[in-house]
Amino acid sequence: MAATHGIRTLGVLGAGQMGLGIAYVSALHARVAVRLYDRSPAQIQSGLKFMDKLLEKDVAKGKISQTDAQEAKDRVQVVSEHAGVKDMRDVDMVVEAVSENLSLKQNIFRELSQELSPNTILASNTSSISLTKIAAATVLEGLHAASEEARKSAARVVGLHFFNPVPVMKLVELISALQTSQETLDRARAFAAACGKTVTVSKDVPGFVSNALLMPFINEAIMCLEKGTATRDDIDTTLKLGMNHPMGPLQLGEFIGLDTCLAIQQTLYTGTGDSKYRPSILLERMVDAGWLGKKSGRGFYEYP
Ligand code: CAA
């Protein structure tokens, strides 16, 4: 028999494009109550506005009813700015979707493990960072690794990697830390399925399957531009029309954010020690300049 997720209330940490998208599919498709938190109230407000627009568009297109849209809206509650994760004590699962930074994620998971019940599933939407390292942060310092408390704390950590734009992309990559229990994996898988996603499983290796393949592709496209192999437009058009990709690799890198691409590429490079993952110097310079793509208004393209 397929496992049930048993999630009635979900906490989402981070209301950027990913967190917002996760909140959206959870409220609309999995029909769970969502408690959304971001340290920037402005980010939450712009995210909620965007969610309203998406729901209105789906109603106008006849994909969902007005009642579905209103119910989804009502299911999303904003967590008070001061309480932060303390206001998530009653949730059954948390999905963390903050920026791709190991120590930031470790601090968040340490706090979550201290504030929330040991039965709460702690999922990370990380796109490349080791889940095993994140899970280790939930074990209190000085605790014996073989103790029941240490085992239980880390066993509920799992990787749930959604793709951008979350409402559109049909995949979730499920990643097991060394410490993750089978029950956590089964429930996380069932939850992703309830969100309307197909689930693939990857081992906890740098970049998992998705980004171990995608990031070198984007990095290589930037190296082509760096070497003058072809123009920006010719690189992207070659892949769009020659291989039927919805976006060329340069365009896709800017859609993801060149800073995120660089962070993932660095994780691949340092995590494997393999020179084939060396980030392109041009990619580093673009990030140095703050030319990150769509989110900063400028990258290889301009976004007026
Ligand atoms: N949020 C929600 N919905 C969105 C959206 C967004 N940000 N952007 C577009 N959409 C929806 C549109 O509303 C539209 O929906 P309807 O069919 O209901 O009208 C649909 O997507 C198609 O949009 P458009 O017609 O405006 O544009 P398009 O046909 O060019 O598609 C795209 C846009 C879906 C983004 C498409 O270009 C695409 O699939 N690109 C590749 C995206 C991709 O590879 N994403 C994965 C990135 S890697 C990642 O996320 C993980 C990581 O670890 C880095």
Short mmCIF file of C-alpha atoms and ligand atoms in Angstrom, two decimals:
data_model
loop_
_atom_site.label_atom_id
_atom_site.label_comp_id
_atom_site.label_asym_id
_atom_site.label_seq_id
_atom_site.Cartn_x
_atom_site.Cartn_y
_atom_site.Cartn_z
CA MET A 1 0.00 0.00 0.00
CA ALA A 2 1.29 3.49 -0.88
CA ALA A 3 2.37 5.53 2.17
CA THR A 4 0.30 8.56 3.15
CA HIS A 5 2.08 11.76 3.99
CA GLY A 6 -0.04 12.64 7.03
CA ILE A 7 0.77 16.32 6.58
CA ARG A 8 -2.01 18.71 7.58
CA THR A 9 0.09 21.80 8.19
CA LEU A 10 3.26 22.72 6.33
CA GLY A 11 5.80 25.39 7.23
CA VAL A 12 7.63 27.05 4.34
CA LEU A 13 10.79 28.99 5.14
CA GLY A 14 11.66 31.53 2.48
CA ALA A 15 9.17 33.32 0.23
CA GLY A 16 11.39 33.73 -2.82
CA GLN A 17 10.43 32.14 -6.16
CA MET A 18 10.95 28.61 -4.84
CA GLY A 19 9.32 28.98 -1.41
CA LEU A 20 6.37 30.77 -2.89
CA GLY A 21 5.92 28.13 -5.57
CA ILE A 22 6.10 25.36 -2.94
CA ALA A 23 3.49 27.17 -0.83
CA TYR A 24 1.31 27.50 -3.93
CA VAL A 25 1.31 23.82 -4.98
CA SER A 26 0.96 22.69 -1.36
CA ALA A 27 -2.09 24.86 -0.74
CA LEU A 28 -3.72 24.31 -4.12
CA HIS A 29 -2.96 20.67 -4.94
CA ALA A 30 -2.01 18.95 -1.65
CA ARG A 31 -4.65 21.14 0.07
CA VAL A 32 -2.63 21.54 3.26
CA ALA A 33 -2.53 24.59 5.53
CA VAL A 34 0.67 26.54 4.87
CA ARG A 35 2.54 28.80 7.28
CA LEU A 36 4.87 30.98 5.25
CA TYR A 37 7.87 32.77 6.72
CA ASP A 38 10.49 35.09 5.29
CA ARG A 39 12.63 37.52 7.25
CA SER A 40 11.68 40.17 4.66
CA PRO A 41 8.00 41.21 5.02
CA ALA A 42 8.26 42.95 1.61
CA GLN A 43 9.26 39.64 0.02
CA ILE A 44 6.21 37.94 1.53
CA GLN A 45 3.87 40.66 0.33
CA SER A 46 5.17 40.59 -3.24
CA GLY A 47 5.07 36.77 -3.16
CA LEU A 48 1.44 36.71 -2.02
CA LYS A 49 0.50 39.20 -4.74
CA PHE A 50 2.13 36.96 -7.32
CA MET A 51 0.28 33.94 -5.93
CA ASP A 52 -3.03 35.82 -6.25
CA LYS A 53 -2.22 36.62 -9.87
CA LEU A 54 -1.43 32.96 -10.63
CA LEU A 55 -4.67 31.80 -9.02
CA GLU A 56 -6.68 34.42 -10.93
CA LYS A 57 -5.04 33.34 -14.20
CA ASP A 58 -5.86 29.67 -13.50
CA VAL A 59 -9.49 30.60 -12.75
CA ALA A 60 -9.70 32.70 -15.94
CA LYS A 61 -8.32 29.76 -17.96
CA GLY A 62 -10.88 27.41 -16.39
CA LYS A 63 -8.13 25.24 -14.81
CA ILE A 64 -9.53 25.72 -11.30
CA SER A 65 -12.79 27.09 -9.86
CA GLN A 66 -13.12 30.36 -7.99
CA THR A 67 -13.77 28.29 -4.84
CA ASP A 68 -10.53 26.30 -5.32
CA ALA A 69 -8.62 29.58 -5.67
CA GLN A 70 -10.22 31.15 -2.60
CA GLU A 71 -9.62 28.02 -0.52
CA ALA A 72 -5.98 27.87 -1.59
CA LYS A 73 -5.56 31.55 -0.66
CA ASP A 74 -7.19 31.00 2.72
CA ARG A 75 -4.89 28.07 3.45
CA VAL A 76 -1.76 30.27 3.31
CA GLN A 77 -1.00 32.14 6.53
CA VAL A 78 1.95 34.41 7.11
CA VAL A 79 4.05 33.68 10.17
CA SER A 80 4.67 36.69 12.38
CA GLU A 81 7.98 38.38 11.65
CA HIS A 82 9.20 38.23 15.26
CA ALA A 83 8.16 34.69 16.12
CA GLY A 84 9.84 33.12 13.04
CA VAL A 85 10.20 29.35 13.37
CA LYS A 86 8.79 29.50 16.92
CA ASP A 87 5.45 30.16 15.22
CA MET A 88 5.74 26.84 13.34
CA ARG A 89 5.60 24.59 16.40
CA ASP A 90 2.37 22.92 15.30
CA VAL A 91 3.38 22.03 11.73
CA ASP A 92 3.86 18.42 10.52
CA MET A 93 6.56 19.26 8.01
CA VAL A 94 8.79 22.22 7.15
CA VAL A 95 10.29 22.87 3.73
CA GLU A 96 13.26 25.21 3.86
CA ALA A 97 13.80 27.23 0.67
CA VAL A 98 16.37 29.90 1.57
CA SER A 99 19.47 30.72 -0.46
CA GLU A 100 22.06 28.10 -1.30
CA ASN A 101 24.43 28.53 1.65
CA LEU A 102 25.55 25.63 3.87
CA SER A 103 26.05 27.51 7.14
CA LEU A 104 22.75 29.39 6.74
CA LYS A 105 20.92 26.10 6.21
CA GLN A 106 22.75 24.40 9.09
CA ASN A 107 21.78 27.26 11.46
CA ILE A 108 18.16 27.03 10.35
CA PHE A 109 18.01 23.24 10.80
CA ARG A 110 19.69 23.50 14.22
CA GLU A 111 17.02 25.99 15.28
CA LEU A 112 14.21 23.89 13.77
CA SER A 113 15.36 20.79 15.62
CA GLN A 114 15.41 22.71 18.89
CA GLU A 115 12.04 24.42 18.44
CA LEU A 116 9.89 21.77 16.74
CA SER A 117 8.67 18.34 17.75
CA PRO A 118 11.02 15.41 16.90
CA ASN A 119 8.18 14.06 14.73
CA THR A 120 8.17 17.06 12.37
CA ILE A 121 9.73 16.24 9.00
CA LEU A 122 12.45 18.74 8.12
CA ALA A 123 12.88 19.03 4.35
CA SER A 124 15.33 21.17 2.44
CA ASN A 125 14.81 22.39 -1.10
CA THR A 126 18.58 22.56 -1.53
CA SER A 127 19.71 22.11 -5.12
CA SER A 128 23.20 20.80 -4.39
CA ILE A 129 24.23 20.91 -0.73
CA SER A 130 24.77 17.65 1.18
CA LEU A 131 21.66 16.60 3.08
CA THR A 132 23.89 14.55 5.36
CA LYS A 133 25.67 17.76 6.48
CA ILE A 134 22.35 19.52 6.99
CA ALA A 135 20.95 16.56 8.97
CA ALA A 136 24.07 16.48 11.18
CA ALA A 137 23.32 20.06 12.25
CA THR A 138 20.10 18.88 13.93
CA VAL A 139 22.01 16.73 16.43
CA LEU A 140 22.83 18.62 19.61
CA GLU A 141 26.52 19.08 20.25
CA GLY A 142 27.94 16.45 22.62
CA LEU A 143 25.14 13.97 21.96
CA HIS A 144 26.34 10.42 21.31
CA ALA A 145 25.79 9.67 17.61
CA ALA A 146 24.35 6.24 18.44
CA SER A 147 21.86 7.61 20.95
CA GLU A 148 18.14 7.34 20.21
CA GLU A 149 17.80 11.12 20.43
CA ALA A 150 20.54 11.76 17.84
CA ARG A 151 19.18 9.08 15.51
CA LYS A 152 15.63 10.39 15.70
CA SER A 153 16.63 14.01 15.22
CA ALA A 154 18.58 13.44 12.00
CA ALA A 155 16.30 10.69 10.64
CA ARG A 156 13.52 13.19 9.82
CA VAL A 157 15.73 15.32 7.52
CA VAL A 158 15.23 14.85 3.77
CA GLY A 159 15.87 16.64 0.47
CA LEU A 160 12.82 17.71 -1.54
CA HIS A 161 14.16 19.49 -4.57
CA PHE A 162 11.52 21.39 -6.53
CA PHE A 163 12.14 23.08 -9.90
CA ASN A 164 11.46 26.61 -11.04
CA PRO A 165 8.74 27.65 -11.83
CA VAL A 166 7.35 25.25 -9.23
CA PRO A 167 3.70 25.53 -10.37
CA VAL A 168 4.75 24.46 -13.89
CA MET A 169 7.64 22.01 -13.53
CA LYS A 170 6.45 18.48 -12.94
CA LEU A 171 9.42 17.06 -11.04
CA VAL A 172 10.59 16.76 -7.45
CA GLU A 173 13.95 15.13 -6.75
CA LEU A 174 13.95 13.21 -3.45
CA ILE A 175 17.30 12.95 -1.67
CA SER A 176 18.08 10.79 1.30
CA ALA A 177 20.75 11.89 3.77
CA LEU A 178 22.82 9.07 5.25
CA GLN A 179 20.67 9.48 8.36
CA THR A 180 17.17 9.72 6.76
CA SER A 181 14.67 7.07 7.85
CA GLN A 182 12.55 5.10 5.38
CA GLU A 183 9.42 6.52 6.99
CA THR A 184 10.59 10.09 6.32
CA LEU A 185 11.39 9.21 2.70
CA ASP A 186 8.00 7.56 2.17
CA ARG A 187 6.07 10.45 3.66
CA ALA A 188 8.06 13.07 1.76
CA ARG A 189 7.52 11.17 -1.48
CA ALA A 190 3.77 10.91 -0.82
CA PHE A 191 3.63 14.63 -0.08
CA ALA A 192 5.41 15.57 -3.32
CA ALA A 193 3.00 13.32 -5.23
CA ALA A 194 0.05 15.07 -3.54
CA CYS A 195 1.51 18.36 -4.83
CA GLY A 196 1.06 16.90 -8.32
CA LYS A 197 4.74 16.07 -8.92
CA THR A 198 6.54 13.05 -10.31
CA VAL A 199 9.32 11.99 -7.96
CA THR A 200 12.80 10.76 -8.86
CA VAL A 201 15.35 9.64 -6.28
CA SER A 202 18.99 10.65 -6.11
CA LYS A 203 21.80 9.76 -3.76
CA ASP A 204 23.28 12.54 -1.63
CA VAL A 205 26.10 13.46 -4.02
CA PRO A 206 27.03 17.08 -4.96
CA GLY A 207 24.30 18.47 -7.23
CA PHE A 208 22.30 15.21 -7.07
CA VAL A 209 21.28 13.98 -10.55
CA SER A 210 19.68 17.20 -11.79
CA ASN A 211 22.40 19.73 -11.15
CA ALA A 212 25.35 17.36 -11.63
CA LEU A 213 24.11 17.31 -15.25
CA LEU A 214 22.54 20.74 -15.71
CA MET A 215 25.17 23.04 -14.17
CA PRO A 216 28.14 21.75 -16.20
CA PHE A 217 25.94 22.27 -19.28
CA ILE A 218 25.25 25.92 -18.38
CA ASN A 219 28.87 26.45 -17.30
CA GLU A 220 30.11 24.99 -20.59
CA ALA A 221 27.79 27.34 -22.53
CA ILE A 222 29.33 30.31 -20.65
CA MET A 223 32.81 28.97 -21.47
CA CYS A 224 31.79 28.86 -25.17
CA LEU A 225 30.84 32.53 -24.93
CA GLU A 226 34.08 33.29 -23.04
CA LYS A 227 36.17 31.60 -25.74
CA GLY A 228 34.24 33.32 -28.54
CA THR A 229 33.03 30.01 -29.99
CA ALA A 230 29.70 31.64 -30.83
CA THR A 231 27.56 34.63 -29.93
CA ARG A 232 25.12 34.61 -27.04
CA ASP A 233 22.16 34.31 -29.40
CA ASP A 234 23.74 31.58 -31.49
CA ILE A 235 24.57 29.48 -28.42
CA ASP A 236 21.01 29.73 -27.11
CA THR A 237 19.36 29.30 -30.51
CA THR A 238 21.46 26.20 -31.23
CA LEU A 239 20.12 24.46 -28.14
CA LYS A 240 16.56 25.78 -28.47
CA LEU A 241 16.04 24.87 -32.08
CA GLY A 242 18.58 22.06 -32.45
CA MET A 243 17.61 20.16 -29.31
CA ASN A 244 14.11 21.49 -28.62
CA HIS A 245 15.03 22.96 -25.23
CA PRO A 246 12.47 25.52 -23.99
CA MET A 247 15.31 27.94 -23.18
CA GLY A 248 18.93 28.16 -24.29
CA PRO A 249 21.54 27.45 -21.58
CA LEU A 250 22.53 31.11 -21.11
CA GLN A 251 18.91 32.14 -20.83
CA LEU A 252 18.24 29.27 -18.42
CA GLY A 253 21.26 30.20 -16.27
CA GLU A 254 19.86 33.72 -15.97
CA PHE A 255 16.39 32.40 -15.20
CA ILE A 256 17.86 30.36 -12.32
CA GLY A 257 20.19 33.23 -11.32
CA LEU A 258 23.90 33.26 -12.19
CA ASP A 259 24.78 33.55 -8.48
CA THR A 260 22.87 30.31 -7.79
CA CYS A 261 24.54 28.64 -10.79
CA LEU A 262 27.97 29.69 -9.49
CA ALA A 263 27.19 28.47 -5.95
CA ILE A 264 26.09 25.07 -7.28
CA GLN A 265 29.04 24.81 -9.65
CA GLN A 266 31.40 25.57 -6.73
CA THR A 267 29.70 22.85 -4.67
CA LEU A 268 30.28 20.40 -7.54
CA TYR A 269 33.91 21.50 -7.90
CA THR A 270 34.85 21.40 -4.23
CA GLY A 271 32.62 18.41 -3.45
CA THR A 272 34.21 16.18 -6.09
CA GLY A 273 37.64 17.77 -6.53
CA ASP A 274 37.18 17.15 -10.25
CA SER A 275 38.56 19.92 -12.50
CA LYS A 276 35.81 19.31 -15.05
CA TYR A 277 33.52 21.25 -12.71
CA ARG A 278 35.73 24.40 -12.53
CA PRO A 279 33.42 27.41 -12.74
CA SER A 280 33.92 29.59 -15.80
CA ILE A 281 35.85 32.80 -15.01
CA LEU A 282 33.24 34.76 -16.94
CA LEU A 283 30.53 33.28 -14.69
CA GLU A 284 32.49 34.44 -11.63
CA ARG A 285 32.95 37.93 -13.10
CA MET A 286 29.25 38.24 -13.96
CA VAL A 287 28.42 37.46 -10.34
CA ASP A 288 31.15 39.90 -9.12
CA ALA A 289 29.46 42.60 -11.20
CA GLY A 290 26.04 41.80 -9.78
CA TRP A 291 24.83 40.85 -13.28
CA LEU A 292 22.87 37.85 -12.13
CA GLY A 293 20.26 37.64 -14.89
CA LYS A 294 16.53 38.07 -14.61
CA LYS A 295 16.42 38.92 -10.90
CA SER A 296 18.92 41.80 -11.15
CA GLY A 297 17.69 43.10 -14.52
CA ARG A 298 20.96 42.35 -16.29
CA GLY A 299 23.04 39.36 -17.22
CA PHE A 300 24.11 38.32 -20.71
CA TYR A 301 20.66 39.67 -21.58
CA GLU A 302 18.91 42.78 -20.32
CA TYR A 303 15.53 42.62 -18.59
CA PRO A 304 13.93 46.08 -18.79
N1 CAA B 1 5.39 30.90 -12.03
C1 CAA B 1 4.26 30.24 -12.33
N2 CAA B 1 3.87 29.96 -13.59
C2 CAA B 1 4.65 30.42 -14.58
C3 CAA B 1 5.84 31.12 -14.34
C4 CAA B 1 6.19 31.37 -13.00
N3 CAA B 1 7.31 32.01 -12.65
N4 CAA B 1 6.38 31.43 -15.55
C5 CAA B 1 5.59 30.92 -16.49
N5 CAA B 1 4.55 30.31 -15.91
C6 CAA B 1 3.43 29.61 -16.57
C7 CAA B 1 2.62 30.60 -17.38
O1 CAA B 1 1.67 31.24 -16.57
C8 CAA B 1 1.99 29.68 -18.40
O2 CAA B 1 0.90 28.99 -17.81
P1 CAA B 1 -0.40 28.66 -18.69
O3 CAA B 1 0.02 27.60 -19.67
O4 CAA B 1 -1.39 28.16 -17.68
O5 CAA B 1 -0.79 29.94 -19.32
C9 CAA B 1 3.08 28.64 -18.68
O6 CAA B 1 3.96 28.69 -17.54
C10 CAA B 1 3.90 28.96 -19.91
O7 CAA B 1 4.40 30.29 -19.75
P2 CAA B 1 4.66 31.32 -20.95
O8 CAA B 1 3.71 31.02 -22.06
O9 CAA B 1 4.70 32.70 -20.39
O10 CAA B 1 6.16 31.05 -21.39
P3 CAA B 1 6.85 29.78 -21.99
O11 CAA B 1 5.93 28.92 -22.77
O12 CAA B 1 8.05 30.36 -22.62
O13 CAA B 1 7.29 28.92 -20.70
C11 CAA B 1 8.76 28.34 -18.97
C12 CAA B 1 8.02 29.49 -19.65
C13 CAA B 1 7.76 27.38 -18.34
C14 CAA B 1 9.58 28.98 -17.87
C15 CAA B 1 9.63 27.59 -20.03
O14 CAA B 1 10.45 28.51 -20.71
C16 CAA B 1 10.52 26.52 -19.43
O15 CAA B 1 10.07 25.42 -19.15
N6 CAA B 1 11.81 26.84 -19.23
C17 CAA B 1 12.77 25.93 -18.61
C18 CAA B 1 12.58 25.98 -17.13
C19 CAA B 1 13.51 25.05 -16.42
O16 CAA B 1 14.33 24.33 -16.99
N7 CAA B 1 13.41 25.09 -15.11
C20 CAA B 1 14.28 24.31 -14.24
C21 CAA B 1 15.41 25.17 -13.82
S1 CAA B 1 16.52 24.30 -12.77
C22 CAA B 1 15.84 24.43 -11.25
O17 CAA B 1 14.85 25.05 -11.01
C23 CAA B 1 16.48 23.70 -10.15
C24 CAA B 1 17.79 24.07 -9.72
O18 CAA B 1 18.23 23.41 -8.83
C25 CAA B 1 18.60 25.14 -10.26
#
